[in-house]
Amino acid sequence: MQKLNFAVFGTGFWSNYQIPGWLELGDLKCLAAYNRTIEKAKKIGEKFDIPFIYDNPEKLIKNHGDLDFVDICTNVETHLPLTKLAAENGLDIVCQKPMAGNLDDAREMLRICNHNDVKLFINENFRWQTPIRAFKKIMDSGEIGKPFKARISFCTAFPVFENQPFLKEVEHFILADVGSHTLDLCRFLFGEVDTLYCQTAKINPTIKGEDVASILLKMVSGLTCFVEMSYASRLEKDSFPEALILLEGSHGSIYLDHGYEIKITTKKGTVKKSVEPQIYPWVNPEYTIVHSSIVDCQRNILEGLRGNRAETTGADNLKTAELVWGSYRSAETNELVRLQ
Ligand code: 89V
């Protein structure tokens, strides 16, 4: 297998997990890292033995004609300009979620990549979590009959701003940051969306954006799905960073509970299965399931980079972005938004 060389753009919190995720897959070399604050890039360079460090992305690309792709994990407003830079230089792109800071930018990223004939993938990892893959398998087995109703919850009081302080300043917070994941889960499990209605709230007075969102979706299949997310929820058991999912079907239900436990209930009773993720030594224990799923997501993207099918392409993730920005529109206008 041909070894692929890549550069990482952005050496903040997520690069500590994105880079070792790639290195788990073998046949990959991180040649260079860029960050606008060079000291941060140097730190990550030392940690992961990256030979070339830059505070100028143009220079990085100019100096490294041997790159195969770039992994963009900078703040969201730079996703479009960095995608443009990489695409115009013929490099394939892997970009952190949310894809862009608005729908026009997301569409433009896709257009630029198509125009320059380079591949674009979004590092959307929640759908790669081991319990969620197991959940889908059980659903697809038909054991609970025809699904008609679901609920996806990501409600927590986890102090997310300690690791990602910039999230305090963003105008669009929870729908963009967490909704990108939960709405993508909805599409992954239940297919495309017909209509949605959303309400948001800001509970934490020290942040700029919304920290609570409730969305009711009607899927093309007819199933209704309630998606709720909150960083203002002080609950008996904090489930961060797990998404809890309940699905009801004509013959029973499936519940993905805290601690990676799946409960299948039919007329015969309830069967419990524990679906633990693989734990890598470099994961942050507060984010285990999310960081572990990075490897499976990147393995699939690597397939895509090598010319095979991958799930979280730019074109696919644009549909998730349409749900995120459709939810903002619904909350703003207090109206139902039609997707199809
Ligand atoms: O993946 C993310 O963007 C993180 C979360 C904690 C939701 O996993 O913000």
Short mmCIF file of C-alpha atoms and ligand atoms in Angstrom, two decimals:
data_model
loop_
_atom_site.label_atom_id
_atom_site.label_comp_id
_atom_site.label_asym_id
_atom_site.label_seq_id
_atom_site.Cartn_x
_atom_site.Cartn_y
_atom_site.Cartn_z
CA MET A 1 0.00 0.00 0.00
CA GLN A 2 1.34 3.44 -0.96
CA LYS A 3 2.22 5.56 2.06
CA LEU A 4 0.25 8.83 2.25
CA ASN A 5 1.77 12.09 3.48
CA PHE A 6 -0.42 14.65 5.15
CA ALA A 7 -0.24 18.01 6.88
CA VAL A 8 -2.37 19.15 9.76
CA PHE A 9 -3.84 22.67 9.74
CA GLY A 10 -4.67 23.75 13.29
CA THR A 11 -2.91 22.42 16.39
CA GLY A 12 -5.54 23.08 19.06
CA PHE A 13 -7.36 20.60 21.33
CA TRP A 14 -8.59 18.23 18.59
CA SER A 15 -5.21 17.83 16.88
CA ASN A 16 -4.09 15.90 19.99
CA TYR A 17 -6.52 13.16 18.94
CA GLN A 18 -6.80 13.60 15.17
CA ILE A 19 -3.07 13.02 14.66
CA PRO A 20 -2.68 9.85 16.78
CA GLY A 21 -5.91 8.63 15.19
CA TRP A 22 -4.27 8.76 11.77
CA LEU A 23 -1.08 7.20 13.11
CA GLU A 24 -3.07 4.18 14.41
CA LEU A 25 -3.81 3.32 10.77
CA GLY A 26 -0.19 2.90 9.61
CA ASP A 27 1.06 3.87 6.12
CA LEU A 28 0.56 7.55 6.96
CA LYS A 29 3.12 10.21 7.74
CA CYS A 30 2.34 13.62 9.22
CA LEU A 31 4.92 15.75 7.41
CA ALA A 32 3.98 19.25 8.51
CA ALA A 33 1.80 21.23 10.89
CA TYR A 34 0.45 24.76 10.63
CA ASN A 35 -0.97 26.97 13.35
CA ARG A 36 -1.30 30.76 13.37
CA THR A 37 0.39 30.73 16.81
CA ILE A 38 3.62 28.93 16.01
CA GLU A 39 4.40 27.93 19.63
CA LYS A 40 1.29 25.75 19.66
CA ALA A 41 2.34 24.10 16.39
CA LYS A 42 5.84 23.48 17.75
CA LYS A 43 4.40 21.76 20.82
CA ILE A 44 2.29 19.40 18.71
CA GLY A 45 5.26 18.91 16.36
CA GLU A 46 7.40 17.72 19.27
CA LYS A 47 4.64 15.54 20.69
CA PHE A 48 4.05 13.70 17.41
CA ASP A 49 7.47 13.98 15.79
CA ILE A 50 6.30 16.20 12.91
CA PRO A 51 9.38 17.45 11.03
CA PHE A 52 8.12 20.76 9.55
CA ILE A 53 6.25 23.50 11.43
CA TYR A 54 4.64 26.64 9.96
CA ASP A 55 2.59 29.68 10.89
CA ASN A 56 1.77 30.27 7.22
CA PRO A 57 -0.40 27.71 5.39
CA GLU A 58 0.56 28.95 1.89
CA LYS A 59 4.23 28.45 2.66
CA LEU A 60 3.57 24.97 4.02
CA ILE A 61 1.83 23.90 0.83
CA LYS A 62 4.43 25.55 -1.41
CA ASN A 63 7.30 23.77 0.38
CA HIS A 64 5.75 20.30 0.37
CA GLY A 65 4.92 19.06 -3.09
CA ASP A 66 4.91 15.52 -1.65
CA LEU A 67 1.70 15.97 0.35
CA ASP A 68 -1.34 13.79 -0.44
CA PHE A 69 -3.91 15.50 1.76
CA VAL A 70 -4.45 18.04 4.49
CA ASP A 71 -6.40 17.56 7.71
CA ILE A 72 -8.09 20.84 8.65
CA CYS A 73 -8.85 21.15 12.36
CA THR A 74 -8.85 24.91 12.73
CA ASN A 75 -11.76 27.09 13.87
CA VAL A 76 -14.82 26.85 11.67
CA GLU A 77 -14.51 30.25 9.94
CA THR A 78 -11.21 29.17 8.34
CA HIS A 79 -12.56 25.92 6.83
CA LEU A 80 -13.55 27.59 3.54
CA PRO A 81 -10.33 29.60 2.92
CA LEU A 82 -8.10 26.65 3.87
CA THR A 83 -10.16 24.27 1.74
CA LYS A 84 -9.79 26.71 -1.18
CA LEU A 85 -6.03 26.89 -0.66
CA ALA A 86 -5.59 23.11 -0.51
CA ALA A 87 -8.00 22.38 -3.39
CA GLU A 88 -6.38 24.91 -5.70
CA ASN A 89 -3.09 23.17 -5.01
CA GLY A 90 -4.54 19.80 -5.95
CA LEU A 91 -4.66 18.34 -2.42
CA ASP A 92 -7.44 16.16 -1.06
CA ILE A 93 -9.03 17.50 2.11
CA VAL A 94 -10.27 16.09 5.39
CA CYS A 95 -12.06 18.74 7.41
CA GLN A 96 -13.29 18.86 10.99
CA LYS A 97 -17.00 19.29 11.69
CA PRO A 98 -18.98 21.51 11.58
CA MET A 99 -18.25 21.66 7.86
CA ALA A 100 -18.56 25.47 7.75
CA GLY A 101 -19.88 28.47 9.65
CA ASN A 102 -22.88 28.79 7.33
CA LEU A 103 -24.58 26.85 4.55
CA ASP A 104 -23.25 29.03 1.71
CA ASP A 105 -19.66 28.36 2.82
CA ALA A 106 -20.35 24.62 3.05
CA ARG A 107 -21.75 24.61 -0.50
CA GLU A 108 -18.81 26.67 -1.73
CA MET A 109 -16.34 24.19 -0.17
CA LEU A 110 -17.96 21.38 -2.08
CA ARG A 111 -18.09 23.38 -5.32
CA ILE A 112 -14.39 24.32 -5.09
CA CYS A 113 -13.37 20.71 -4.43
CA ASN A 114 -15.46 19.41 -7.34
CA HIS A 115 -14.13 22.17 -9.60
CA ASN A 116 -10.51 21.31 -8.73
CA ASP A 117 -11.21 17.59 -8.88
CA VAL A 118 -10.03 16.90 -5.32
CA LYS A 119 -11.78 14.84 -2.65
CA LEU A 120 -13.42 16.35 0.41
CA PHE A 121 -14.26 14.40 3.57
CA ILE A 122 -15.68 15.60 6.87
CA ASN A 123 -14.40 14.09 10.08
CA GLU A 124 -17.89 13.30 11.39
CA ASN A 125 -17.11 10.63 13.96
CA PHE A 126 -20.24 10.08 16.11
CA ARG A 127 -21.76 7.64 13.60
CA TRP A 128 -18.57 5.55 14.00
CA GLN A 129 -19.01 4.96 17.73
CA THR A 130 -19.03 1.22 18.42
CA PRO A 131 -22.37 1.19 20.34
CA ILE A 132 -24.04 3.22 17.57
CA ARG A 133 -22.85 0.77 14.90
CA ALA A 134 -24.22 -2.07 17.08
CA PHE A 135 -27.49 -0.19 17.57
CA LYS A 136 -27.96 0.14 13.80
CA LYS A 137 -27.21 -3.55 13.28
CA ILE A 138 -29.94 -4.51 15.78
CA MET A 139 -32.38 -2.07 14.16
CA ASP A 140 -31.60 -3.44 10.68
CA SER A 141 -32.07 -7.05 11.89
CA GLY A 142 -35.81 -6.35 12.18
CA GLU A 143 -35.94 -7.62 15.77
CA ILE A 144 -38.10 -4.68 16.94
CA GLY A 145 -40.22 -4.59 13.80
CA LYS A 146 -40.93 -1.41 11.87
CA PRO A 147 -39.47 1.66 13.64
CA PHE A 148 -41.93 4.52 14.14
CA LYS A 149 -40.50 6.84 16.81
CA ALA A 150 -37.06 7.79 18.14
CA ARG A 151 -35.28 10.10 20.57
CA ILE A 152 -31.64 11.13 20.48
CA SER A 153 -30.37 12.94 23.59
CA PHE A 154 -27.12 14.73 24.29
CA CYS A 155 -27.86 16.64 27.50
CA THR A 156 -25.08 17.41 29.93
CA ALA A 157 -23.48 19.93 32.28
CA PHE A 158 -19.94 19.05 31.11
CA PRO A 159 -17.69 22.17 31.22
CA VAL A 160 -16.96 22.04 27.49
CA PHE A 161 -15.56 25.61 27.44
CA GLU A 162 -12.56 24.57 29.57
CA ASN A 163 -11.07 22.58 26.67
CA GLN A 164 -12.58 24.65 23.86
CA PRO A 165 -12.80 28.24 25.16
CA PHE A 166 -13.53 29.70 21.70
CA LEU A 167 -16.96 27.98 21.81
CA LYS A 168 -18.03 30.63 24.34
CA GLU A 169 -17.64 33.30 21.67
CA VAL A 170 -19.45 31.68 18.73
CA GLU A 171 -22.79 33.13 17.71
CA HIS A 172 -24.06 29.66 16.71
CA PHE A 173 -23.08 27.15 19.37
CA ILE A 174 -24.90 23.94 20.24
CA LEU A 175 -26.72 23.25 16.97
CA ALA A 176 -23.51 23.77 15.00
CA ASP A 177 -21.18 21.97 17.43
CA VAL A 178 -23.33 19.13 18.79
CA GLY A 179 -26.21 19.27 16.31
CA SER A 180 -23.73 18.43 13.55
CA HIS A 181 -23.26 15.11 15.37
CA THR A 182 -26.78 14.36 16.59
CA LEU A 183 -28.44 15.30 13.30
CA ASP A 184 -25.89 13.24 11.42
CA LEU A 185 -26.76 10.30 13.71
CA CYS A 186 -30.38 10.82 12.79
CA ARG A 187 -29.56 10.58 9.07
CA PHE A 188 -27.21 7.63 9.60
CA LEU A 189 -29.81 5.64 11.53
CA PHE A 190 -33.13 6.71 10.06
CA GLY A 191 -32.44 8.15 6.59
CA GLU A 192 -33.22 11.57 5.18
CA VAL A 193 -35.46 14.23 6.72
CA ASP A 194 -38.72 15.52 5.30
CA THR A 195 -39.55 18.36 7.75
CA LEU A 196 -38.20 19.77 10.99
CA TYR A 197 -39.21 22.18 13.73
CA CYS A 198 -36.72 23.54 16.25
CA GLN A 199 -36.62 25.68 19.38
CA THR A 200 -33.44 26.94 21.05
CA ALA A 201 -32.53 28.67 24.32
CA LYS A 202 -29.52 30.29 25.95
CA ILE A 203 -29.29 29.34 29.63
CA ASN A 204 -25.63 30.08 30.40
CA PRO A 205 -25.41 33.90 30.57
CA THR A 206 -21.64 33.95 29.97
CA ILE A 207 -21.76 32.61 26.41
CA LYS A 208 -22.79 34.18 23.12
CA GLY A 209 -24.65 31.37 21.36
CA GLU A 210 -27.49 29.00 22.25
CA ASP A 211 -26.76 26.10 24.61
CA VAL A 212 -30.09 24.24 24.39
CA ALA A 213 -31.92 22.96 21.30
CA SER A 214 -34.94 20.69 20.78
CA ILE A 215 -35.79 19.49 17.28
CA LEU A 216 -38.69 17.42 16.05
CA LEU A 217 -37.98 15.73 12.73
CA LYS A 218 -40.28 13.87 10.40
CA MET A 219 -38.20 11.45 8.37
CA VAL A 220 -38.95 10.55 4.75
CA SER A 221 -39.67 7.03 6.06
CA GLY A 222 -42.50 8.45 8.21
CA LEU A 223 -40.63 7.94 11.50
CA THR A 224 -40.62 10.89 13.90
CA CYS A 225 -37.44 11.67 15.78
CA PHE A 226 -36.97 14.04 18.69
CA VAL A 227 -33.40 15.31 18.99
CA GLU A 228 -32.48 17.18 22.16
CA MET A 229 -29.16 18.68 23.16
CA SER A 230 -28.09 20.85 26.05
CA TYR A 231 -25.00 21.99 27.91
CA ALA A 232 -27.21 23.35 30.68
CA SER A 233 -28.56 20.02 32.00
CA ARG A 234 -27.62 19.10 35.54
CA LEU A 235 -28.89 15.49 35.61
CA GLU A 236 -28.60 12.68 38.12
CA LYS A 237 -26.13 10.90 35.82
CA ASP A 238 -24.14 13.00 33.37
CA SER A 239 -23.74 11.08 30.14
CA PHE A 240 -21.12 13.29 28.42
CA PRO A 241 -20.01 12.62 25.72
CA GLU A 242 -22.42 9.77 25.01
CA ALA A 243 -25.52 10.20 22.84
CA LEU A 244 -28.43 8.25 24.34
CA ILE A 245 -30.86 6.81 21.79
CA LEU A 246 -34.31 5.30 22.14
CA LEU A 247 -36.01 3.69 19.15
CA GLU A 248 -39.49 2.23 19.22
CA GLY A 249 -40.75 -0.22 16.62
CA SER A 250 -43.88 -2.28 16.01
CA HIS A 251 -42.46 -5.27 17.98
CA GLY A 252 -40.31 -3.58 20.64
CA SER A 253 -37.68 -1.00 21.42
CA ILE A 254 -33.91 -0.49 21.51
CA TYR A 255 -32.31 1.82 24.04
CA LEU A 256 -28.69 2.89 24.03
CA ASP A 257 -28.14 3.79 27.67
CA HIS A 258 -25.26 5.26 29.69
CA GLY A 259 -22.06 3.21 29.77
CA TYR A 260 -22.42 1.75 26.25
CA GLU A 261 -25.29 -0.53 27.29
CA ILE A 262 -27.91 -1.47 24.71
CA LYS A 263 -31.27 -2.75 25.96
CA ILE A 264 -33.55 -4.59 23.54
CA THR A 265 -37.11 -5.00 24.73
CA THR A 266 -39.66 -7.22 23.01
CA LYS A 267 -42.64 -9.28 24.20
CA LYS A 268 -40.08 -11.80 25.51
CA GLY A 269 -38.54 -9.26 27.89
CA THR A 270 -35.39 -7.15 27.93
CA VAL A 271 -31.97 -8.32 26.79
CA LYS A 272 -28.92 -6.19 27.68
CA LYS A 273 -25.70 -5.99 25.68
CA SER A 274 -22.57 -4.10 26.59
CA VAL A 275 -20.74 -2.62 23.58
CA GLU A 276 -17.42 -1.16 24.75
CA PRO A 277 -15.31 0.94 22.40
CA GLN A 278 -11.68 0.09 21.75
CA ILE A 279 -9.65 2.28 24.10
CA TYR A 280 -6.41 3.76 22.74
CA PRO A 281 -3.70 4.92 25.14
CA TRP A 282 -3.85 8.50 23.81
CA VAL A 283 -7.57 9.15 24.38
CA ASN A 284 -8.63 11.75 26.89
CA PRO A 285 -10.65 9.66 29.41
CA GLU A 286 -13.37 12.33 29.57
CA TYR A 287 -13.96 11.85 25.83
CA THR A 288 -13.20 8.12 25.42
CA ILE A 289 -16.02 7.11 23.08
CA VAL A 290 -15.57 10.18 20.85
CA HIS A 291 -11.80 9.89 20.60
CA SER A 292 -11.93 6.14 19.93
CA SER A 293 -14.44 6.67 17.12
CA ILE A 294 -11.99 9.04 15.39
CA VAL A 295 -9.92 6.01 14.37
CA ASP A 296 -12.85 4.19 12.73
CA CYS A 297 -13.97 7.38 11.02
CA GLN A 298 -10.47 8.06 9.71
CA ARG A 299 -10.07 4.41 8.59
CA ASN A 300 -13.16 4.87 6.44
CA ILE A 301 -11.95 8.25 5.14
CA LEU A 302 -8.60 6.66 4.28
CA GLU A 303 -10.53 4.19 2.12
CA GLY A 304 -12.07 7.20 0.39
CA LEU A 305 -8.70 8.88 -0.07
CA ARG A 306 -7.48 5.68 -1.72
CA GLY A 307 -10.38 5.86 -4.19
CA ASN A 308 -12.93 3.59 -2.49
CA ARG A 309 -16.29 4.48 -0.95
CA ALA A 310 -16.35 6.51 2.26
CA GLU A 311 -19.40 7.57 4.26
CA THR A 312 -18.70 11.09 5.45
CA THR A 313 -17.91 12.81 2.18
CA GLY A 314 -18.40 16.55 1.76
CA ALA A 315 -21.50 15.87 -0.35
CA ASP A 316 -22.97 13.65 2.37
CA ASN A 317 -22.13 16.05 5.17
CA LEU A 318 -23.71 18.94 3.29
CA LYS A 319 -27.05 17.19 3.95
CA THR A 320 -26.28 17.22 7.68
CA ALA A 321 -25.28 20.91 7.41
CA GLU A 322 -28.66 21.57 5.76
CA LEU A 323 -30.34 20.12 8.87
CA VAL A 324 -28.20 22.23 11.21
CA TRP A 325 -28.91 25.47 9.35
CA GLY A 326 -32.53 24.48 8.72
CA SER A 327 -32.86 24.11 12.50
CA TYR A 328 -31.50 27.62 13.05
CA ARG A 329 -33.98 28.92 10.46
CA SER A 330 -36.87 27.12 12.15
CA ALA A 331 -35.90 28.46 15.59
CA GLU A 332 -35.58 32.01 14.23
CA THR A 333 -38.88 32.01 12.33
CA ASN A 334 -40.76 29.65 14.66
CA GLU A 335 -41.82 27.76 11.53
CA LEU A 336 -41.64 24.25 10.14
CA VAL A 337 -38.80 23.81 7.64
CA ARG A 338 -39.24 21.49 4.66
CA LEU A 339 -36.08 19.69 3.52
CA GLN A 340 -37.29 17.62 0.58
O1 89V B 1 -17.04 16.43 18.86
C1 89V B 1 -17.14 17.56 19.29
O2 89V B 1 -17.19 18.49 18.57
C2 89V B 1 -17.21 17.85 20.76
C3 89V B 1 -18.09 16.91 21.51
C4 89V B 1 -17.85 17.08 22.94
C5 89V B 1 -19.54 17.14 21.18
O3 89V B 1 -17.74 15.65 21.17
O4 89V B 1 -17.51 19.18 20.96
#
